[in-house]
Coordinates of N, CA and C in Angstrom, one line a residue:
M646 N 45.4 63.8 -3.4 CA 44.0 63.9 -3.1 C 43.2 63.0 -4.0
I647 N 42.2 62.4 -3.5 CA 41.4 61.4 -4.2 C 40.2 62.2 -4.9
S648 N 40.0 61.9 -6.1 CA 38.9 62.6 -6.8 C 37.6 62.0 -6.5
A649 N 36.5 62.8 -6.8 CA 35.1 62.4 -6.5 C 34.8 61.2 -7.4
Q650 N 35.4 61.1 -8.6 CA 35.1 60.0 -9.5 C 35.6 58.7 -9.0
T651 N 36.8 58.7 -8.3 CA 37.4 57.5 -7.7 C 36.5 57.1 -6.5
N652 N 36.0 58.0 -5.7 CA 35.1 57.6 -4.6 C 33.9 57.0 -5.1
T653 N 33.3 57.5 -6.2 CA 32.1 57.0 -6.8 C 32.3 55.6 -7.3
S654 N 33.4 55.4 -8.0 CA 33.7 54.0 -8.6 C 33.9 53.0 -7.5
R655 N 34.6 53.4 -6.4 CA 34.8 52.5 -5.2 C 33.5 52.2 -4.6
R656 N 32.7 53.2 -4.4 CA 31.4 53.0 -3.8 C 30.5 52.0 -4.7
N657 N 30.6 52.2 -6.0 CA 29.8 51.3 -6.9 C 30.3 49.9 -6.8
V658 N 31.6 49.7 -6.7 CA 32.2 48.3 -6.5 C 31.7 47.7 -5.2
L659 N 31.8 48.5 -4.1 CA 31.3 48.0 -2.8 C 29.8 47.7 -2.8
N660 N 29.0 48.6 -3.4 CA 27.6 48.3 -3.5 C 27.3 47.0 -4.3
Y661 N 28.1 46.9 -5.4 CA 27.9 45.7 -6.2 C 28.3 44.4 -5.4
L662 N 29.4 44.4 -4.7 CA 29.8 43.3 -3.9 C 28.8 43.0 -2.8
L663 N 28.4 44.0 -2.1 CA 27.4 43.8 -1.0 C 26.0 43.3 -1.6
G664 N 25.6 43.8 -2.7 CA 24.4 43.4 -3.3 C 24.4 41.9 -3.8
T665 N 25.5 41.6 -4.5 CA 25.6 40.2 -5.0 C 25.8 39.2 -3.8
G666 N 26.5 39.6 -2.8 CA 26.7 38.8 -1.6 C 25.4 38.5 -0.9
T667 N 24.5 39.6 -0.8 CA 23.2 39.5 -0.2 C 22.3 38.5 -1.0
V668 N 22.3 38.7 -2.3 CA 21.5 37.8 -3.2 C 22.0 36.4 -3.0
A669 N 23.3 36.1 -3.0 CA 23.8 34.8 -2.9 C 23.5 34.2 -1.6
T670 N 23.5 34.9 -0.5 CA 23.2 34.4 0.8 C 21.7 34.0 0.9
L671 N 20.8 34.9 0.3 CA 19.4 34.6 0.3 C 19.1 33.3 -0.5
A672 N 19.8 33.2 -1.7 CA 19.6 32.0 -2.5 C 20.1 30.8 -1.8
A673 N 21.2 30.9 -1.0 CA 21.7 29.7 -0.3 C 20.7 29.3 0.8
I674 N 20.0 30.3 1.4 CA 19.0 29.9 2.4 C 17.7 29.4 1.8
L675 N 17.2 30.1 0.8 CA 15.9 29.8 0.3 C 15.8 28.6 -0.6
Y676 N 16.9 28.3 -1.3 CA 16.9 27.1 -2.2 C 16.6 25.8 -1.5
P677 N 17.3 25.5 -0.4 CA 17.0 24.2 0.3 C 15.6 24.2 0.9
I678 N 15.1 25.3 1.3 CA 13.7 25.4 1.8 C 12.8 25.0 0.7
F679 N 13.0 25.6 -0.5 CA 12.1 25.4 -1.6 C 12.2 23.9 -2.0
R680 N 13.4 23.3 -2.1 CA 13.6 21.9 -2.4 C 12.9 21.0 -1.4
F681 N 12.8 21.4 -0.2 CA 12.2 20.6 0.9 C 10.7 20.7 0.7
M682 N 10.2 21.8 0.4 CA 8.7 22.0 0.3 C 8.1 21.4 -1.0
V683 N 8.9 21.3 -2.1 CA 8.4 20.7 -3.3 C 9.0 19.3 -3.4
P684 N 8.1 18.3 -3.2 CA 8.7 16.9 -3.3 C 9.1 16.5 -4.7
P685 N 10.1 15.7 -4.8 CA 10.6 15.2 -6.1 C 9.5 14.3 -6.7
R686 N 9.6 14.3 -8.1 CA 8.6 13.4 -8.8 C 9.1 12.0 -8.7
V687 N 8.3 11.1 -8.3 CA 8.6 9.7 -8.2 C 7.9 9.0 -9.3
V688 N 8.7 8.4 -10.1 CA 8.2 7.7 -11.3 C 7.8 6.3 -10.8
E689 N 6.5 6.0 -11.0 CA 6.0 4.6 -10.6 C 6.4 3.6 -11.7
S690 N 6.7 2.5 -11.2 CA 7.1 1.4 -12.1 C 6.0 1.1 -13.1
S691 N 6.4 1.0 -14.3 CA 5.4 0.6 -15.4 C 5.1 -0.9 -15.5
A692 N 5.8 -1.6 -14.6 CA 5.7 -3.1 -14.7 C 4.2 -3.4 -14.3
S693 N 3.6 -4.3 -15.1 CA 2.3 -4.7 -14.8 C 2.3 -6.1 -14.2
S694 N 3.4 -6.8 -14.1 CA 3.5 -8.1 -13.5 C 4.9 -8.3 -13.0
V695 N 5.0 -9.1 -12.0 CA 6.3 -9.4 -11.3 C 6.3 -10.9 -10.8
V696 N 7.5 -11.5 -10.8 CA 7.6 -12.8 -10.2 C 7.7 -12.6 -8.7
A697 N 6.7 -13.1 -8.0 CA 6.6 -12.8 -6.6 C 7.4 -13.9 -5.8
G698 N 7.6 -15.1 -6.4 CA 8.3 -16.2 -5.7 C 8.1 -17.5 -6.4
K699 N 8.6 -18.5 -5.8 CA 8.6 -19.9 -6.3 C 7.5 -20.6 -5.6
V700 N 6.9 -21.6 -6.2 CA 5.8 -22.4 -5.6 C 6.4 -23.1 -4.4
A701 N 7.6 -23.5 -4.4 CA 8.1 -24.3 -3.2 C 8.3 -23.4 -2.0
E702 N 8.4 -22.0 -2.2 CA 8.7 -21.1 -1.1 C 7.4 -20.9 -0.3
I703 N 6.3 -20.9 -0.9 CA 5.0 -20.6 -0.2 C 4.2 -21.8 0.1
K704 N 4.2 -22.2 1.4 CA 3.4 -23.3 1.9 C 2.0 -22.9 2.2
P705 N 1.1 -23.8 2.3 CA -0.3 -23.4 2.7 C -0.3 -22.7 4.1
N706 N -1.1 -21.7 4.2 CA -1.3 -20.9 5.5 C 0.0 -20.1 5.8
T707 N 0.7 -19.6 4.7 CA 1.9 -18.8 4.9 C 1.8 -17.6 4.0
G708 N 2.6 -16.6 4.3 CA 2.6 -15.4 3.4 C 4.0 -14.9 3.2
K709 N 4.2 -14.1 2.2 CA 5.5 -13.6 1.8 C 5.4 -12.1 1.3
I710 N 6.2 -11.2 1.8 CA 6.3 -9.9 1.2 C 7.2 -9.9 0.0
F711 N 6.7 -9.2 -1.1 CA 7.5 -9.1 -2.3 C 7.5 -7.6 -2.8
K712 N 8.4 -7.3 -3.7 CA 8.4 -6.0 -4.2 C 7.6 -5.9 -5.5
F713 N 6.7 -4.9 -5.6 CA 5.9 -4.7 -6.8 C 6.2 -3.3 -7.2
G714 N 7.2 -3.1 -8.1 CA 7.6 -1.7 -8.4 C 8.3 -1.1 -7.3
S715 N 7.9 0.0 -6.8 CA 8.5 0.7 -5.7 C 7.8 0.4 -4.4
K716 N 6.7 -0.4 -4.4 CA 5.9 -0.6 -3.2 C 5.9 -2.1 -2.9
P717 N 5.6 -2.5 -1.6 CA 5.5 -3.9 -1.2 C 4.2 -4.5 -1.6
G718 N 4.2 -5.8 -1.8 CA 3.0 -6.6 -2.0 C 3.1 -7.8 -1.0
I719 N 2.0 -8.4 -0.8 CA 2.0 -9.6 0.0 C 1.3 -10.7 -0.7
L720 N 2.0 -11.8 -0.8 CA 1.6 -13.0 -1.5 C 1.3 -14.1 -0.4
L721 N 0.1 -14.7 -0.4 CA -0.1 -15.7 0.6 C -0.8 -16.9 -0.1
Q722 N -0.7 -18.0 0.6 CA -1.4 -19.2 0.2 C -2.3 -19.5 1.3
T723 N -3.6 -19.6 1.0 CA -4.6 -19.8 2.0 C -4.5 -21.2 2.6
P724 N -5.1 -21.5 3.7 CA -5.1 -22.9 4.2 C -5.7 -23.9 3.2
A725 N -6.6 -23.4 2.3 CA -7.2 -24.3 1.3 C -6.2 -24.5 0.1
G726 N -5.1 -23.8 0.1 CA -4.1 -23.9 -1.0 C -4.3 -22.9 -2.1
E727 N -5.1 -21.9 -2.0 CA -5.3 -20.9 -3.1 C -4.3 -19.8 -2.9
Y728 N -3.7 -19.3 -4.0 CA -2.8 -18.2 -3.9 C -3.6 -16.9 -4.0
R729 N -3.2 -15.9 -3.2 CA -3.8 -14.6 -3.2 C -2.7 -13.5 -3.1
A730 N -2.8 -12.4 -3.7 CA -1.8 -11.3 -3.6 C -2.6 -10.0 -3.4
F731 N -2.0 -9.1 -2.6 CA -2.5 -7.8 -2.3 C -1.4 -6.8 -2.1
S732 N -1.8 -5.6 -2.2 CA -0.8 -4.5 -1.8 C -0.6 -4.7 -0.3
A733 N 0.7 -4.6 0.1 CA 1.0 -4.8 1.5 C 1.0 -3.4 2.2
I734 N 0.4 -2.4 1.7 CA 0.3 -1.1 2.3 C -1.1 -1.0 2.9
C735 N -1.1 -0.8 4.3 CA -2.3 -0.6 5.0 C -3.1 0.6 4.5
T736 N -4.4 0.5 4.4 CA -5.2 1.6 3.9 C -5.4 2.7 5.0
H737 N -4.9 2.5 6.2 CA -5.1 3.5 7.2 C -4.0 4.5 7.2
L738 N -2.7 4.1 7.4 CA -1.6 5.1 7.5 C -0.4 4.6 6.7
D739 N -0.6 3.7 5.7 CA 0.5 3.2 4.8 C 1.5 2.4 5.5
C740 N 1.2 1.7 6.6 CA 2.2 0.8 7.2 C 2.2 -0.5 6.4
T741 N 3.3 -1.3 6.5 CA 3.3 -2.5 5.8 C 2.6 -3.6 6.6
V742 N 1.7 -4.3 6.0 CA 1.0 -5.4 6.7 C 1.8 -6.7 6.6
Q743 N 1.3 -7.7 7.4 CA 2.0 -9.0 7.4 C 0.9 -10.1 7.6
Y744 N 1.3 -11.3 7.3 CA 0.3 -12.4 7.4 C 0.5 -13.1 8.7
R745 N -0.6 -13.3 9.5 CA -0.5 -14.0 10.8 C -1.1 -15.4 10.6
E746 N -0.2 -16.4 10.6 CA -0.6 -17.8 10.3 C -1.5 -18.3 11.4
E747 N -1.3 -18.0 12.7 CA -2.1 -18.6 13.7 C -3.5 -18.0 13.7
E748 N -3.7 -16.8 13.2 CA -5.1 -16.2 13.1 C -5.7 -16.3 11.7
K749 N -4.9 -16.7 10.8 CA -5.3 -16.8 9.4 C -5.9 -15.5 8.9
L750 N -5.1 -14.4 9.0 CA -5.5 -13.1 8.6 C -4.3 -12.2 8.3
I751 N -4.6 -11.1 7.6 CA -3.5 -10.1 7.3 C -3.6 -9.0 8.4
W752 N -2.5 -8.7 9.0 CA -2.5 -7.8 10.2 C -1.6 -6.6 10.0
C753 N -2.0 -5.5 10.4 CA -1.2 -4.3 10.4 C -0.7 -4.0 11.8
A754 N 0.5 -4.0 12.1 CA 1.1 -3.8 13.4 C 0.9 -2.3 13.9
C755 N 0.8 -1.4 13.0 CA 0.8 0.0 13.5 C -0.4 0.3 14.4
H756 N -1.6 -0.1 14.0 CA -2.8 0.3 14.8 C -3.7 -0.9 14.9
N757 N -3.2 -2.1 14.8 CA -3.9 -3.4 15.0 C -5.1 -3.5 14.0
G758 N -4.8 -3.1 12.8 CA -5.8 -3.3 11.7 C -5.8 -4.7 11.2
R759 N -6.9 -5.3 10.9 CA -7.0 -6.7 10.4 C -7.8 -6.8 9.2
Y760 N -7.3 -7.7 8.3 CA -8.0 -7.9 7.0 C -8.2 -9.4 6.9
D761 N -9.3 -9.8 6.3 CA -9.5 -11.3 6.1 C -8.7 -11.7 4.8
L762 N -8.8 -13.0 4.4 CA -8.0 -13.5 3.3 C -8.5 -13.1 2.0
T763 N -9.5 -12.3 1.9 CA -9.9 -11.6 0.6 C -9.5 -10.2 0.6
G764 N -8.8 -9.7 1.6 CA -8.3 -8.3 1.7 C -9.3 -7.4 2.3
K765 N -10.4 -7.8 2.7 CA -11.5 -7.0 3.3 C -11.1 -6.6 4.7
N766 N -11.2 -5.3 5.0 CA -10.9 -4.9 6.4 C -12.0 -5.4 7.3
I767 N -11.6 -6.0 8.4 CA -12.6 -6.6 9.3 C -12.6 -6.0 10.7
S768 N -11.4 -5.4 11.1 CA -11.4 -4.7 12.4 C -10.3 -3.7 12.4
G769 N -10.3 -2.8 13.4 CA -9.3 -1.7 13.5 C -9.7 -0.5 12.6
P770 N -8.7 0.4 12.5 CA -9.0 1.7 11.8 C -8.9 1.7 10.3
P771 N -8.5 0.6 9.6 CA -8.4 0.7 8.1 C -9.8 1.0 7.5
P772 N -9.8 2.1 6.7 CA -11.1 2.5 6.1 C -11.6 1.7 4.9
R773 N -10.7 0.9 4.2 CA -11.1 0.2 3.0 C -10.3 -1.0 2.9
P774 N -10.7 -1.9 2.0 CA -9.9 -3.2 1.8 C -8.6 -2.9 1.1
L775 N -7.7 -3.9 1.1 CA -6.4 -3.9 0.5 C -6.6 -4.0 -1.1
E776 N -5.8 -3.4 -1.8 CA -5.8 -3.6 -3.3 C -5.4 -5.0 -3.6
E777 N -6.3 -5.7 -4.4 CA -6.0 -7.1 -4.7 C -5.3 -7.2 -6.1
F778 N -4.4 -8.1 -6.2 CA -3.7 -8.4 -7.5 C -4.1 -9.8 -8.0
K779 N -3.9 -10.0 -9.3 CA -4.2 -11.3 -9.8 C -3.0 -12.2 -9.7
V780 N -3.2 -13.5 -9.5 CA -2.0 -14.4 -9.3 C -2.1 -15.5 -10.4
N781 N -1.0 -15.8 -11.1 CA -0.9 -16.9 -12.0 C 0.3 -17.7 -11.6
V782 N 0.2 -19.0 -11.8 CA 1.3 -19.9 -11.6 C 1.7 -20.4 -12.9
R783 N 3.0 -20.2 -13.3 CA 3.6 -20.6 -14.5 C 4.8 -21.5 -14.2
G784 N 4.7 -22.8 -14.3 CA 5.8 -23.7 -14.0 C 6.0 -23.7 -12.5
D785 N 7.2 -23.3 -12.0 CA 7.4 -23.2 -10.6 C 7.4 -21.8 -10.1
E786 N 7.0 -20.8 -10.9 CA 7.0 -19.4 -10.6 C 5.6 -18.9 -10.3
I787 N 5.5 -18.0 -9.3 CA 4.2 -17.4 -9.0 C 4.3 -15.9 -9.6
I788 N 3.4 -15.6 -10.5 CA 3.4 -14.3 -11.2 C 2.2 -13.5 -10.7
V789 N 2.5 -12.3 -10.2 CA 1.5 -11.4 -9.7 C 1.3 -10.3 -10.7
L790 N 0.0 -10.0 -11.1 CA -0.3 -9.0 -12.1 C -1.2 -7.9 -11.5
R791 N -1.1 -6.7 -11.9 CA -2.0 -5.6 -11.5 C -3.4 -5.9 -12.1
G792 N -4.4 -5.5 -11.3 CA -5.6 -5.5 -11.8 C -6.8 -6.0 -12.1

């Protein structure tokens, strides 16, 4: 015959196993949901300048996309020969902009936003101008600086 104490200890073991199994299952379900809801911290590059290209790469009335930290930038040489650099992220919905040589403007393909060669929004839905960067030429390198 099985004693009452043995039944109680078996019941305690079963309750412990069921309880920890339930807690583990809930943790396995809720942890990925929590990780999805709380975005990871993205450390922005502390670089204040970057080599965007070589002088020979950029001809008058052309543009080039370059990496500025973790975000794209656009470097262009105006038809007059002046270098200009901007953030290549459209101020409307963060699409990447590009330079249109035939129209001599910066264009966003997402919603047909247009910016002039000073980065000012001239048509479409973009609410504000592009962020402008400073450009310096050192030797045969084009250096783009924040700010």
